[in-house]
PDB file of C-alpha atoms in Angstrom:
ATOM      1  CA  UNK A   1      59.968  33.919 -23.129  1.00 69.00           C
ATOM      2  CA  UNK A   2      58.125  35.536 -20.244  1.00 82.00           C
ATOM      3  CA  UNK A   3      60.103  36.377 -17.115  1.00 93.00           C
ATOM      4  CA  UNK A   4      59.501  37.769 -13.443  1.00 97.00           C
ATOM      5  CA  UNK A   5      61.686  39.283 -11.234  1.00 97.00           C
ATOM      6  CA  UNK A   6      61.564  39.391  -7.586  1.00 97.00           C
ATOM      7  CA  UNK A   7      64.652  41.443  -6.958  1.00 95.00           C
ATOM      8  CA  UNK A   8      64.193  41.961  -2.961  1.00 96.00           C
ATOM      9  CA  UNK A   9      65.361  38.207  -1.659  1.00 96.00           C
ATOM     10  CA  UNK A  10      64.299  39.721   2.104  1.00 97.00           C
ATOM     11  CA  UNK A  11      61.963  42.033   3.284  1.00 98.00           C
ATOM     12  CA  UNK A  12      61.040  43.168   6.810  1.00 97.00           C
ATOM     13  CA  UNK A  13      58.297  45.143   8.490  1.00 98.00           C
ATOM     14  CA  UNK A  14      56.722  46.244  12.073  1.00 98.00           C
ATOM     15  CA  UNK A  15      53.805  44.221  13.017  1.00 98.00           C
ATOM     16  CA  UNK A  16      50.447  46.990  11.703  1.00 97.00           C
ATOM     17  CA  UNK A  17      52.918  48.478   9.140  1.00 98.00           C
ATOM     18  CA  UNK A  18      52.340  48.858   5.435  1.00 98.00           C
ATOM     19  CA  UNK A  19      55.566  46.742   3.616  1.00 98.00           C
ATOM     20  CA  UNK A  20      55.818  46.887  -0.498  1.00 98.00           C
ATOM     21  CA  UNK A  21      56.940  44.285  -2.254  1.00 98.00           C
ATOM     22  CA  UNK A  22      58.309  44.572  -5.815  1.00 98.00           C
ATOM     23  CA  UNK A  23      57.699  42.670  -9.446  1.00 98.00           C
ATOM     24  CA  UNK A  24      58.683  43.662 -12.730  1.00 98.00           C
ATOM     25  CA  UNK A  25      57.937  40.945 -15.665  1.00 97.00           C
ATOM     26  CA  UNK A  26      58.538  40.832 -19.284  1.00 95.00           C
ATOM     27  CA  UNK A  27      56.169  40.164 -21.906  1.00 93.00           C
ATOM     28  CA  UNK A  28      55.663  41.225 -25.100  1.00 92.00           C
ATOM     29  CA  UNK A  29      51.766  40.422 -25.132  1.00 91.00           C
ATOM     30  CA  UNK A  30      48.991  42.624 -24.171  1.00 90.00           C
ATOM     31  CA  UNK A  31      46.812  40.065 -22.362  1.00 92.00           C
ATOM     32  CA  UNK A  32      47.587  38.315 -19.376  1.00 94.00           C
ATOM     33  CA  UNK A  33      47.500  37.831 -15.789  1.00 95.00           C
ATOM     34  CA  UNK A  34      49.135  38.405 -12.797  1.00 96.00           C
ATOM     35  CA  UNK A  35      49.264  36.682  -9.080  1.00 96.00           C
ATOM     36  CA  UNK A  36      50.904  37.013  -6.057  1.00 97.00           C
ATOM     37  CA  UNK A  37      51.450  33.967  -4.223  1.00 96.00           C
ATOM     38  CA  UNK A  38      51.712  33.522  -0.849  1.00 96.00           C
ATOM     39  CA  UNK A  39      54.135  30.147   0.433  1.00 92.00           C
ATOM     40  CA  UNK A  40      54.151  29.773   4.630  1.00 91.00           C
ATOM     41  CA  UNK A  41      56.583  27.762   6.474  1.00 86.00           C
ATOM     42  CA  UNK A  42      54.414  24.451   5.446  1.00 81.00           C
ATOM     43  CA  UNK A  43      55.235  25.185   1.884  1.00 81.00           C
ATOM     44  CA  UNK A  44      51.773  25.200   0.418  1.00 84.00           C
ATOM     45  CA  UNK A  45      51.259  27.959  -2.256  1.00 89.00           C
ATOM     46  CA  UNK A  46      48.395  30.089  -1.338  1.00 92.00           C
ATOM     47  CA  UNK A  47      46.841  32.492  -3.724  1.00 93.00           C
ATOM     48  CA  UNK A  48      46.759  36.388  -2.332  1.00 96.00           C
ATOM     49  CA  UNK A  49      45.694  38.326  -4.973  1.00 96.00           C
ATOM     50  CA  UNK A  50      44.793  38.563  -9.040  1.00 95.00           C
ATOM     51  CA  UNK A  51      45.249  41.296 -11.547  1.00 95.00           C
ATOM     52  CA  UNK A  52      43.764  41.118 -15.393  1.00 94.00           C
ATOM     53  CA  UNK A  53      45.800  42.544 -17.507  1.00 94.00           C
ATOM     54  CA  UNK A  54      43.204  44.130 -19.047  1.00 92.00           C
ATOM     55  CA  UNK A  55      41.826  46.143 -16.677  1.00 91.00           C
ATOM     56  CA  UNK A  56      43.287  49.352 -14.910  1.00 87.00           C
ATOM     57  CA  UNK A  57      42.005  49.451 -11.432  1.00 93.00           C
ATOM     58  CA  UNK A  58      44.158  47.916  -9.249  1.00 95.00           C
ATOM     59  CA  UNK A  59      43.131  44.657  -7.451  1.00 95.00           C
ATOM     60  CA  UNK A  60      42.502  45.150  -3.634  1.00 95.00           C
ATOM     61  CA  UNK A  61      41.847  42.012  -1.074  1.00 94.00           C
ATOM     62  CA  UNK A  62      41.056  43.258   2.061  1.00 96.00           C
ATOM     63  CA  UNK A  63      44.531  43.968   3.477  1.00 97.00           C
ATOM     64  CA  UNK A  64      46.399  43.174  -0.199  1.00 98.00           C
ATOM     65  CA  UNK A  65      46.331  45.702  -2.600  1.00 98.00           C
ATOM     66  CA  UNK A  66      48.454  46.059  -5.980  1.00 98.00           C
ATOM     67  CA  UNK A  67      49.822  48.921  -8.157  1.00 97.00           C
ATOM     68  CA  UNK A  68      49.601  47.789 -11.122  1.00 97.00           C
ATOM     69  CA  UNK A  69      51.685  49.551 -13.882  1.00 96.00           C
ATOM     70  CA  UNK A  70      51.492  48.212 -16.766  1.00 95.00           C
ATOM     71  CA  UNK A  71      53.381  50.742 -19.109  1.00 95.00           C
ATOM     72  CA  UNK A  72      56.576  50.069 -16.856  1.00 96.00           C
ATOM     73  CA  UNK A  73      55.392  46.238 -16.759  1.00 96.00           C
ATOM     74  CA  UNK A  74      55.550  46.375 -12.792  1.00 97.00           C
ATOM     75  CA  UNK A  75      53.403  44.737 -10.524  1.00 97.00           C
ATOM     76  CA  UNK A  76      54.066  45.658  -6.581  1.00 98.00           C
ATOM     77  CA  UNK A  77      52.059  43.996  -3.443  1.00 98.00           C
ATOM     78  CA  UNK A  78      51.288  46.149  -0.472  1.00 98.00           C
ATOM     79  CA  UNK A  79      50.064  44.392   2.596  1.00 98.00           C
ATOM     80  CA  UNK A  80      48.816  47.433   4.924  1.00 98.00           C
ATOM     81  CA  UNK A  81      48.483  46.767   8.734  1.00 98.00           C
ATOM     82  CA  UNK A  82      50.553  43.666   8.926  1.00 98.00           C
ATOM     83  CA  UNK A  83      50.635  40.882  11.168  1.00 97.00           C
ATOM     84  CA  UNK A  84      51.849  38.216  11.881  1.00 96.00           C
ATOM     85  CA  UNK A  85      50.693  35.631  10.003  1.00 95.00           C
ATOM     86  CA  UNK A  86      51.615  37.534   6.818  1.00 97.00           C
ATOM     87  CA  UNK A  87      55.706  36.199   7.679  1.00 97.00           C
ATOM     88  CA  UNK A  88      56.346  34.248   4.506  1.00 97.00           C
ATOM     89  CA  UNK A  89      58.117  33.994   0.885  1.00 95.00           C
ATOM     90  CA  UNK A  90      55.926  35.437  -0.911  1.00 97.00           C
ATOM     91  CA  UNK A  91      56.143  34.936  -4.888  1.00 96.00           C
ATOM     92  CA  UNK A  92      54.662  37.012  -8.293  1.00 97.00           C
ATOM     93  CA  UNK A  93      53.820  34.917 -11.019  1.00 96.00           C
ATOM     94  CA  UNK A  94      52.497  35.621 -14.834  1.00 96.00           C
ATOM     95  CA  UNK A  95      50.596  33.795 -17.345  1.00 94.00           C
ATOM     96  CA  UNK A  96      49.217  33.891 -20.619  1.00 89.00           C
ATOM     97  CA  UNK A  97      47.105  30.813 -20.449  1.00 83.00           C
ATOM     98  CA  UNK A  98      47.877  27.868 -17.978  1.00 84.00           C
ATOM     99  CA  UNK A  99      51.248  27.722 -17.465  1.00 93.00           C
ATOM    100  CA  UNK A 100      52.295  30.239 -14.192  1.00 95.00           C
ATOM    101  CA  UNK A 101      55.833  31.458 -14.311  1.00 96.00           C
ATOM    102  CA  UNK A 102      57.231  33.022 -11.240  1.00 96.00           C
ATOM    103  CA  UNK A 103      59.612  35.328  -9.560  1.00 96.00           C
ATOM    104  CA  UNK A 104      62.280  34.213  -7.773  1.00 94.00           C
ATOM    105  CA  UNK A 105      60.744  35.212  -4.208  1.00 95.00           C
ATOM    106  CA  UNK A 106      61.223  37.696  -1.304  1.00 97.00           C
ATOM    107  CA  UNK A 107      61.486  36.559   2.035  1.00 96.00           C
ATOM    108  CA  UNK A 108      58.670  38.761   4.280  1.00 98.00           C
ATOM    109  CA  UNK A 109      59.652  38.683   7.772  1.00 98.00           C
ATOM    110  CA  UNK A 110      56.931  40.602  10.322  1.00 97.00           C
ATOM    111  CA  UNK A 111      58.332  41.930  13.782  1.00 97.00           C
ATOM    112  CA  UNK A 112      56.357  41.839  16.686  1.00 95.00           C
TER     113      UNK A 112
ATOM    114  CA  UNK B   1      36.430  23.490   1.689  1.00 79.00           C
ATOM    115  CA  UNK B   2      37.819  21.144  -1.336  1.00 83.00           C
ATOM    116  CA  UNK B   3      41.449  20.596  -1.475  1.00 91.00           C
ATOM    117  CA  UNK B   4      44.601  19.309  -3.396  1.00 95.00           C
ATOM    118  CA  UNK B   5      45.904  16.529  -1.629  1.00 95.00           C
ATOM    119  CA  UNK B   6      49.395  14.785  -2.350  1.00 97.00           C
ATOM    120  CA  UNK B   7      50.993  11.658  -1.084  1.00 96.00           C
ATOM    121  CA  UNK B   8      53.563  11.078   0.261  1.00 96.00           C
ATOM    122  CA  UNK B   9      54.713  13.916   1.873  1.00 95.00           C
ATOM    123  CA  UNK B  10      58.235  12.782   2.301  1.00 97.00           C
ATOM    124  CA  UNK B  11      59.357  10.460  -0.672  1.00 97.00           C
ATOM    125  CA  UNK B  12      63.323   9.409  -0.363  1.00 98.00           C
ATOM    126  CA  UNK B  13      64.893   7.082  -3.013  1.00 97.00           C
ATOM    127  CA  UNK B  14      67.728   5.952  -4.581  1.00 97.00           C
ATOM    128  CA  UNK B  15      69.318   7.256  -7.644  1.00 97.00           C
ATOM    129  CA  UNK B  16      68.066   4.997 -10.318  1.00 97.00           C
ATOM    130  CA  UNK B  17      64.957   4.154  -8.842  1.00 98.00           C
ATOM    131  CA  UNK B  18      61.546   5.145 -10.361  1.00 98.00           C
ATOM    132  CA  UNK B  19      59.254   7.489  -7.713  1.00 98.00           C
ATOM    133  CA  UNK B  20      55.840   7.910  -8.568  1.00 97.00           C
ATOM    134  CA  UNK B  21      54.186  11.167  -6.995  1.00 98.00           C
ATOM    135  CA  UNK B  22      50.336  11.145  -6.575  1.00 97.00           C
ATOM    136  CA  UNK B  23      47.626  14.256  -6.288  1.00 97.00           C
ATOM    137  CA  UNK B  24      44.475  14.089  -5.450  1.00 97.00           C
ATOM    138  CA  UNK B  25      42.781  17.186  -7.687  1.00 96.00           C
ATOM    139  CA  UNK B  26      39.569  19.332  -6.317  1.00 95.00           C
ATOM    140  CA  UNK B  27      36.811  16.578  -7.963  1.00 92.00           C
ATOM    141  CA  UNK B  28      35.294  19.301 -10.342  1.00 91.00           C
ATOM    142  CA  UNK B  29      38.819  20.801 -11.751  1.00 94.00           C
ATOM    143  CA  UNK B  30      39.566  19.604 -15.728  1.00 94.00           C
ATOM    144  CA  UNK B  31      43.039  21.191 -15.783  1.00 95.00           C
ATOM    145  CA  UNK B  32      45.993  19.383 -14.030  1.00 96.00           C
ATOM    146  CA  UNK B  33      49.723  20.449 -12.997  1.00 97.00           C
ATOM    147  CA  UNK B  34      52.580  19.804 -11.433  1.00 98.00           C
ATOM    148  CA  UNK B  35      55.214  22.621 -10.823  1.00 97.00           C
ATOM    149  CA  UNK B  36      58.819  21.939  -8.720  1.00 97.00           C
ATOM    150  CA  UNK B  37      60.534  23.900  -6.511  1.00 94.00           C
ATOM    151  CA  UNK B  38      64.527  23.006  -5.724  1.00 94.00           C
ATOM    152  CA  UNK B  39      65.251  24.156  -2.568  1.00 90.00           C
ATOM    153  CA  UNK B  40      65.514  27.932  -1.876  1.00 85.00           C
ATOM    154  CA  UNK B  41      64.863  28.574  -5.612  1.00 88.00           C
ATOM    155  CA  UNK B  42      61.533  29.598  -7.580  1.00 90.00           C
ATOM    156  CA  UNK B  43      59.168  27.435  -8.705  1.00 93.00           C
ATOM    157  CA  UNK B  44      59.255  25.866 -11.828  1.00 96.00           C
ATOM    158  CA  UNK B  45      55.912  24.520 -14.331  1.00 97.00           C
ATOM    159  CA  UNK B  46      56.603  20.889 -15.545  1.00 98.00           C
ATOM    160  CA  UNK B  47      53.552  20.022 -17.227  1.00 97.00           C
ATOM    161  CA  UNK B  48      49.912  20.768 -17.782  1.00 96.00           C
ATOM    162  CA  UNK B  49      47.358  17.841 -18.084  1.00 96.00           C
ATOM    163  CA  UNK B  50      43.465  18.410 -19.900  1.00 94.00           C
ATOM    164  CA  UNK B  51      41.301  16.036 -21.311  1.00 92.00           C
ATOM    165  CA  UNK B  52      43.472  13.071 -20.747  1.00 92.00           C
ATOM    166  CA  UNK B  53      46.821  14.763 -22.252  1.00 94.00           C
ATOM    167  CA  UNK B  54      49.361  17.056 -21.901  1.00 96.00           C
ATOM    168  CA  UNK B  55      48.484  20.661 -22.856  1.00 94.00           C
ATOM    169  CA  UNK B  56      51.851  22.019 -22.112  1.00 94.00           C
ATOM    170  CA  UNK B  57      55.443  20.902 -20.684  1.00 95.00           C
ATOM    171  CA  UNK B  58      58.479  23.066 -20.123  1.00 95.00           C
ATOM    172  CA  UNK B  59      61.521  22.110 -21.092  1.00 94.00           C
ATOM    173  CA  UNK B  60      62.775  20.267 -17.829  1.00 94.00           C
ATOM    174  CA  UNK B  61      59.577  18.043 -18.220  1.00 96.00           C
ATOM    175  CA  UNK B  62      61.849  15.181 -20.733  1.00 94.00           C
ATOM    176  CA  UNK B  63      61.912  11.857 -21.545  1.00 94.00           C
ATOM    177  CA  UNK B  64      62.140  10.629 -17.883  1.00 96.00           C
ATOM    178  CA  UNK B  65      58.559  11.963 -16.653  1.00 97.00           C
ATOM    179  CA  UNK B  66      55.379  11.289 -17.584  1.00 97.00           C
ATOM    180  CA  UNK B  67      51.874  12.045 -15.910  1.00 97.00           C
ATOM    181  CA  UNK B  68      49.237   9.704 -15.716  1.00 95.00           C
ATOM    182  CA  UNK B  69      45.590  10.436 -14.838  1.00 93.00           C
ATOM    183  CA  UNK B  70      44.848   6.704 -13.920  1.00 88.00           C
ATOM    184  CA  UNK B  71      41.257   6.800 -12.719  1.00 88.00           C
ATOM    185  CA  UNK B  72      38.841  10.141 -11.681  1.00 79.00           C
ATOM    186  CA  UNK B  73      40.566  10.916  -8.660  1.00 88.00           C
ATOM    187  CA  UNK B  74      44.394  10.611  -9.087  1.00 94.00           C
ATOM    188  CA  UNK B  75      46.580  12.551 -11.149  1.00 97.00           C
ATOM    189  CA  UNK B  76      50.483  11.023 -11.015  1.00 97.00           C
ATOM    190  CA  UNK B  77      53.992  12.195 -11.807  1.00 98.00           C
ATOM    191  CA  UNK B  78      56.515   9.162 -12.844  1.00 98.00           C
ATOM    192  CA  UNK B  79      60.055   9.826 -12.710  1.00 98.00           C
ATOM    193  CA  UNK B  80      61.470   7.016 -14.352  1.00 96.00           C
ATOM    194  CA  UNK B  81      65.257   6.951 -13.563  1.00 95.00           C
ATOM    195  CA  UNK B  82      65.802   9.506 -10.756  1.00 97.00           C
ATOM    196  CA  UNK B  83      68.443  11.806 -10.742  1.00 96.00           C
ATOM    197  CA  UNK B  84      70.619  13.971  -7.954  1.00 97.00           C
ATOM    198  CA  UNK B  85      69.242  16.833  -9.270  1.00 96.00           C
ATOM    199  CA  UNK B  86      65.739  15.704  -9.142  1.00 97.00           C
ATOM    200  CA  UNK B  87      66.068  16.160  -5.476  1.00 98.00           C
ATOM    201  CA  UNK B  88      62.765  19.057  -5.123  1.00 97.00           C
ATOM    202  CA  UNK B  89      59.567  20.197  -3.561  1.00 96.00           C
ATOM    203  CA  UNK B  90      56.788  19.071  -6.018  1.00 97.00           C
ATOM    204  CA  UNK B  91      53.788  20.154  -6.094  1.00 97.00           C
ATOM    205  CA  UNK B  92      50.494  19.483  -7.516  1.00 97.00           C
ATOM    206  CA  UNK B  93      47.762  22.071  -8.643  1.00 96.00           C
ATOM    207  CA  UNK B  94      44.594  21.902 -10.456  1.00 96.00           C
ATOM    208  CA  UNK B  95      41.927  24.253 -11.598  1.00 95.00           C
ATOM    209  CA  UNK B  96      38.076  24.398 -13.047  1.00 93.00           C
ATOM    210  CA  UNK B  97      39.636  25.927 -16.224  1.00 88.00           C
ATOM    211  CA  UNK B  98      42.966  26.415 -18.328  1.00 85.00           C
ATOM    212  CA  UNK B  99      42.767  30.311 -18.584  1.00 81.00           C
ATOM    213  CA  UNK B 100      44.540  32.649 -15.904  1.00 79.00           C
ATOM    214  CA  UNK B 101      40.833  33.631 -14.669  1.00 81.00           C
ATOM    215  CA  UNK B 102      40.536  30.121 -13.026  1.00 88.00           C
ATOM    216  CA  UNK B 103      42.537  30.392  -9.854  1.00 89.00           C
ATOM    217  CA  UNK B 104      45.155  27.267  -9.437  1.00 93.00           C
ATOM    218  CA  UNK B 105      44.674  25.545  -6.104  1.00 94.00           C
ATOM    219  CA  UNK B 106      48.023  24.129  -4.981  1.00 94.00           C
ATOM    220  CA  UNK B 107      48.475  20.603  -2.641  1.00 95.00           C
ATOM    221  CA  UNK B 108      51.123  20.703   0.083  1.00 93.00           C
ATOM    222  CA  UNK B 109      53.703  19.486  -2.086  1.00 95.00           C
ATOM    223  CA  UNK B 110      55.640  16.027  -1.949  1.00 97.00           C
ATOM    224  CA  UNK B 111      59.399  16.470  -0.891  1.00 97.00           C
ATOM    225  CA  UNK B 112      61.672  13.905  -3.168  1.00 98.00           C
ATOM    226  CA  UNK B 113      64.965  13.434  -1.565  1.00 98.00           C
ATOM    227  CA  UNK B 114      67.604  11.660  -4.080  1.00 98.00           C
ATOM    228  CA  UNK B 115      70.353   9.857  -2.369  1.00 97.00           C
TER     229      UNK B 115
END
């Protein structure tokens, strides 16, 4: 079975920082995709960014960018010039098809 | 901009008692799900719904839940005998298609409070 592990719980940064945040998953297939997912204090999950397996540039949004290592099955988030708004649990998740299986979580916590 | 909705927000019943949790999908999505979330852990896939079925269910999706897609709007989770444990965020999600290329849009979540 696939698995993904968050293993910061808590993570903290200076408002306009850059912060990392860590994934590793298991798999033993060679396609698939990956998603970070972003849950604020209301709870609703909120899509940040996408990688295909399949392809070996890294996915960028704007502020979000990933490095995506495939080799070492790894999968880290960095949010560059943060703010704010970016304070939530933010979550990795995997999948092969429909079903999205995620990491346990880490806490982001910005600083004014 | 189209959205998941989900009613109630706040469900609280007895154990015993059979809850029924309702979504709302984006009107042009053909894949369905519902996913849980106990409180301060990760969340978990139930089920996936397509073409009037379930495509997939996990393990924790058993005999007491079922999903329903009653008419073209609503998309249902029954719990028929609730539990303690049962006690969770759930939340609804849908998307245009069933492959990881389709992005899932999530609702707000019902929170089920056992007693």
């Amino acid at each position: 079975a696939q698995t993904v592990t968050q293993s910061q719980p808590e993570m903290s940064v200076q408002e306009a920082e850059t912060v990392t945040l860590s994934c590793t998953y298991d798999t033993s297939e060679s396609d698939y995709y990956l998603f970070w997912y972003k849950q604020p204090p209301s709870r609703q999950m909120i899509l940040v960014i996408r990688q295909e397996a399949y392809k070996q540039q890294n996915a960028t949004e704007n502020r979000f960018s990933v490095n995506f290592q495939k080799a070492a099955k790894s999968f880290s988030l960095k949010i560059s010039d943060s703010q704010l708004g970016d304070a939530a649990m933010y979550f990795c998740a995997y999948t092969r098809g429909s079903r999205l299986t995620f990491g346990e979580g880490t806490q982001l916590t910005v600083n004014p | 901009e189209p959205e998941v909705t989900q009613t109630p927000s706040h469900q609280v019943t007895q154990m015993g008692q059979e809850v029924i949790l309702r979504c709302v999908p984006i009107s042009n999505h053909l894949y369905f799900y519902w996913y849980r979330q106990i409180l301060g852990q990760k969340v978990e896939f139930l089920v996936s719904f397509y073409n009037n079925e379930i495509s997939e269910k996990s393990e924790i999706f058993d005999d007491q839940f079922s999903v329903e897609r009653p008419d073209g709007s609503n998309f249902t989770l029954k719990i028929r005998s609730t539990k303690l444990e049962d006690s969770a965020m759930y939340f609804c999600a849908s998307s245009e298609g069933g492959q990881g290329t389709y992005e899932q849009y999530f609702g707000p979540g019902t929170r089920l409070t056992v007693t």
